[in-house]
Amino acid sequence: MRQHRGLIEGARHAIAHPERARRYVRRLRRDALLRLKHRGDHLGYYAEVVGADIRQGEATAVGNHERAAWRKVGRKQFDYLRQHGLEPQHTMLEIGCGNLRAGWRFIDFLDAGHYYGVDISPDVILAAQDTLVRKSQVEKLPYLTVVKDMSFAFLPAERFDWVHAHSVFSHCPLPVIEECFANVARVMKSTGTFDFTFYRTEGKEFGRLREDFYYRTETLVAAAARHGFNAVLMADWEGTHPQSKLRLTRH
Ligand SMILES: C[S@@+](CC[C@H](N)C(=O)[O-])C[C@H]1O[C@@H](n2cnc3c(N)ncnc32)[C@H](O)[C@@H]1O
C-alpha cells in the first residue's frame, strides 16, 4: 500500500514538474536496478544512489559547496545547535555527515577531536575530506568514518553530548531509524541530546522511490519511546526548513 502510494506521489510530482520528468524516469530505472542488487539492504542501496549522484556531478543528496544554499543550510544547522547550548568542550556524533555542509562549522567550533562524522557513502566521506582540506581544518583532527549499518559497534558507550542527523532519516525506512535509535541509546551520554530532521506528513505515510520517506510525528515518537527516549517536535524549527525536527533525550 505504502509503495503504491509512493508511485502515485511520484507520478504526481512528475506531472507537476514536467522538466523533471525525464530525470525522474531515469532515477526510477536506476533505483529498480540497485534495489535488485541490494535486496533488503537499504543502506547498501542508498550509499550507491548517493555515490552515483556524486560521480555524475549531481550531488543532489549532499549539495555543492559552491552554492549559497549549501552554506546557508550548513549555517542554519550550526546556529540552531549553538542557540540550544552547544559548547566547544562538547562531543558530537553526526550521522549522515555528508560533505560536511554543517560539519565543517561544528569542527571549527568544537575542541580538537570532539567531532565524529559517519556516513554510509565512501564517496561522501572522500568529499568530506576535501572540505576539511579546503577549510584548513586538518589540525582539528575530526573522525570521518564510513558505516554499513547503524550498530555503531566501533564507538564507546556514553560518549556523545550531541547526536545530530540532518536530512538523513528523510532517506531511511523505519527499521533503519529504529536500529539507529537502539544504538544511539548506547553511545550517547544519558544527559545527551539527539536532534534529527524528517519529512513530516499528517496524512498517510509514504515513500518516493526508495529515496524519500514521509512520516507522521507519532510514528517516530513511538519508535523513540521503544528505545527509552522522550521525543519533542521542535516548534522553533518548524516552518523554517522543508523538514521538521525531533529532539530525543533520556532526561
Ligand atoms: C541529504 S544528505 C545530508 C548530509 C548532511 N547531513 C547535510 O546536512 O549536509 C544525506 C546524507 O546521509 C547519508 N545517509 C543516509 N542514510 C544514512 C544512514 N542511515 N546512516 C548514515 N548516513 C546516511 C547519505 O549518504 C548522505 O550523505
Coordinates of N, CA, C and O and ligand atoms in Angstrom, one line a residue, residues 43 46 50 61-62 77 94-99 101-102 118-121 124 147 150 166-168 171-172 176, ligand 1:
L43 N 20.6 0.4 3.3 CA 21.8 1.3 3.4 C 22.8 1.1 2.2 O 23.4 2.0 1.7
Y46 N 21.2 2.8 -0.8 CA 21.2 4.2 -0.8 C 22.6 4.8 -0.9 O 22.8 5.8 -1.5
V50 N 23.7 7.7 -3.6 CA 24.4 8.9 -3.3 C 25.8 8.9 -4.1 O 26.1 9.9 -4.7
A61 N 22.2 14.7 -3.2 CA 21.9 14.3 -1.8 C 22.7 15.1 -0.8 O 22.3 15.2 0.3
V62 N 23.8 15.7 -1.2 CA 24.7 16.4 -0.3 C 24.8 17.9 -0.6 O 25.3 18.6 0.2
Q77 N 22.0 24.9 10.5 CA 22.1 23.8 11.5 C 23.0 24.1 12.6 O 22.8 23.9 13.8
E94 N 27.9 13.1 14.3 CA 27.0 13.5 13.2 C 26.7 12.3 12.3 O 27.7 11.8 11.7
I95 N 25.5 11.8 12.3 CA 25.1 10.7 11.5 C 24.7 11.2 10.1 O 23.8 12.1 10.0
G96 N 25.3 10.6 9.0 CA 25.0 11.1 7.7 C 25.6 12.5 7.5 O 24.9 13.5 7.1
C97 N 26.9 12.6 7.8 CA 27.6 13.9 7.8 C 27.7 14.5 6.4 O 28.0 15.7 6.3
G98 N 27.5 13.7 5.4 CA 27.6 14.3 4.0 C 29.0 14.9 3.8 O 30.0 14.4 4.3
N99 N 29.1 15.9 2.9 CA 30.4 16.5 2.7 C 30.6 17.7 3.6 O 31.3 18.6 3.3
R101 N 28.6 19.9 5.1 CA 27.9 21.2 4.9 C 27.8 21.9 6.3 O 28.1 23.1 6.3
A102 N 27.3 21.2 7.3 CA 27.3 21.8 8.6 C 28.6 21.3 9.4 O 29.1 22.1 10.3
V118 N 29.9 10.2 10.6 CA 29.8 8.9 9.9 C 28.8 9.1 8.7 O 27.9 9.9 8.8
D119 N 29.1 8.3 7.7 CA 28.2 8.3 6.5 C 28.3 6.9 5.9 O 29.3 6.2 6.0
I120 N 27.2 6.5 5.2 CA 27.2 5.2 4.5 C 27.9 5.2 3.2 O 28.2 4.2 2.6
S121 N 28.2 6.4 2.7 CA 28.7 6.5 1.4 C 30.2 6.8 1.4 O 30.6 7.9 1.9
V124 N 31.0 10.1 -0.3 CA 30.7 11.3 0.5 C 31.8 11.5 1.5 O 32.2 12.7 1.8
V147 N 30.2 3.9 7.5 CA 29.5 2.8 8.2 C 28.6 2.0 7.2 O 28.2 2.6 6.2
M150 N 23.7 0.7 11.3 CA 23.5 1.7 12.4 C 23.9 1.1 13.8 O 23.4 1.5 14.8
H166 N 20.9 15.6 10.1 CA 20.1 16.5 9.3 C 19.9 15.9 7.9 O 20.8 15.6 7.2
S167 N 18.6 15.8 7.6 CA 18.2 15.3 6.2 C 18.8 13.9 6.0 O 19.3 13.6 4.9
V168 N 18.7 13.0 7.0 CA 19.2 11.7 6.9 C 18.0 10.7 7.0 O 17.8 9.9 6.1
H171 N 15.6 9.9 4.3 CA 16.0 8.9 3.3 C 16.1 7.5 3.8 O 16.7 6.7 3.2
C172 N 15.4 7.3 5.0 CA 15.6 6.0 5.6 C 14.2 5.4 5.9 O 13.3 6.0 6.5
V176 N 15.5 1.0 9.7 CA 16.9 1.7 9.8 C 16.9 2.7 10.9 O 17.8 2.8 11.7
Ligands
LIG1 C1 20.9 14.8 2.2 S1 22.4 14.3 2.7 C2 22.7 15.4 4.2 C3 24.1 15.4 4.6 C4 24.4 16.3 5.8 N1 23.7 15.8 7.0 C5 24.0 17.7 5.5 O1 23.1 18.3 6.1 O2 24.6 18.3 4.6 C6 22.1 12.7 3.4 C7 23.4 12.0 3.8 O3 23.1 11.0 4.7 C8 23.7 9.8 4.3 N2 22.9 8.7 4.9 C9 21.7 8.3 4.5 N3 21.2 7.4 5.3 C10 22.2 7.2 6.3 C11 22.3 6.4 7.4 N4 21.3 5.6 7.8 N5 23.4 6.4 8.1 C12 24.4 7.3 7.8 N6 24.4 8.1 6.7 C13 23.3 8.0 6.0 C14 23.9 9.9 2.8 O4 24.9 9.1 2.3 C15 24.1 11.4 2.6 O5 25.5 11.7 2.7

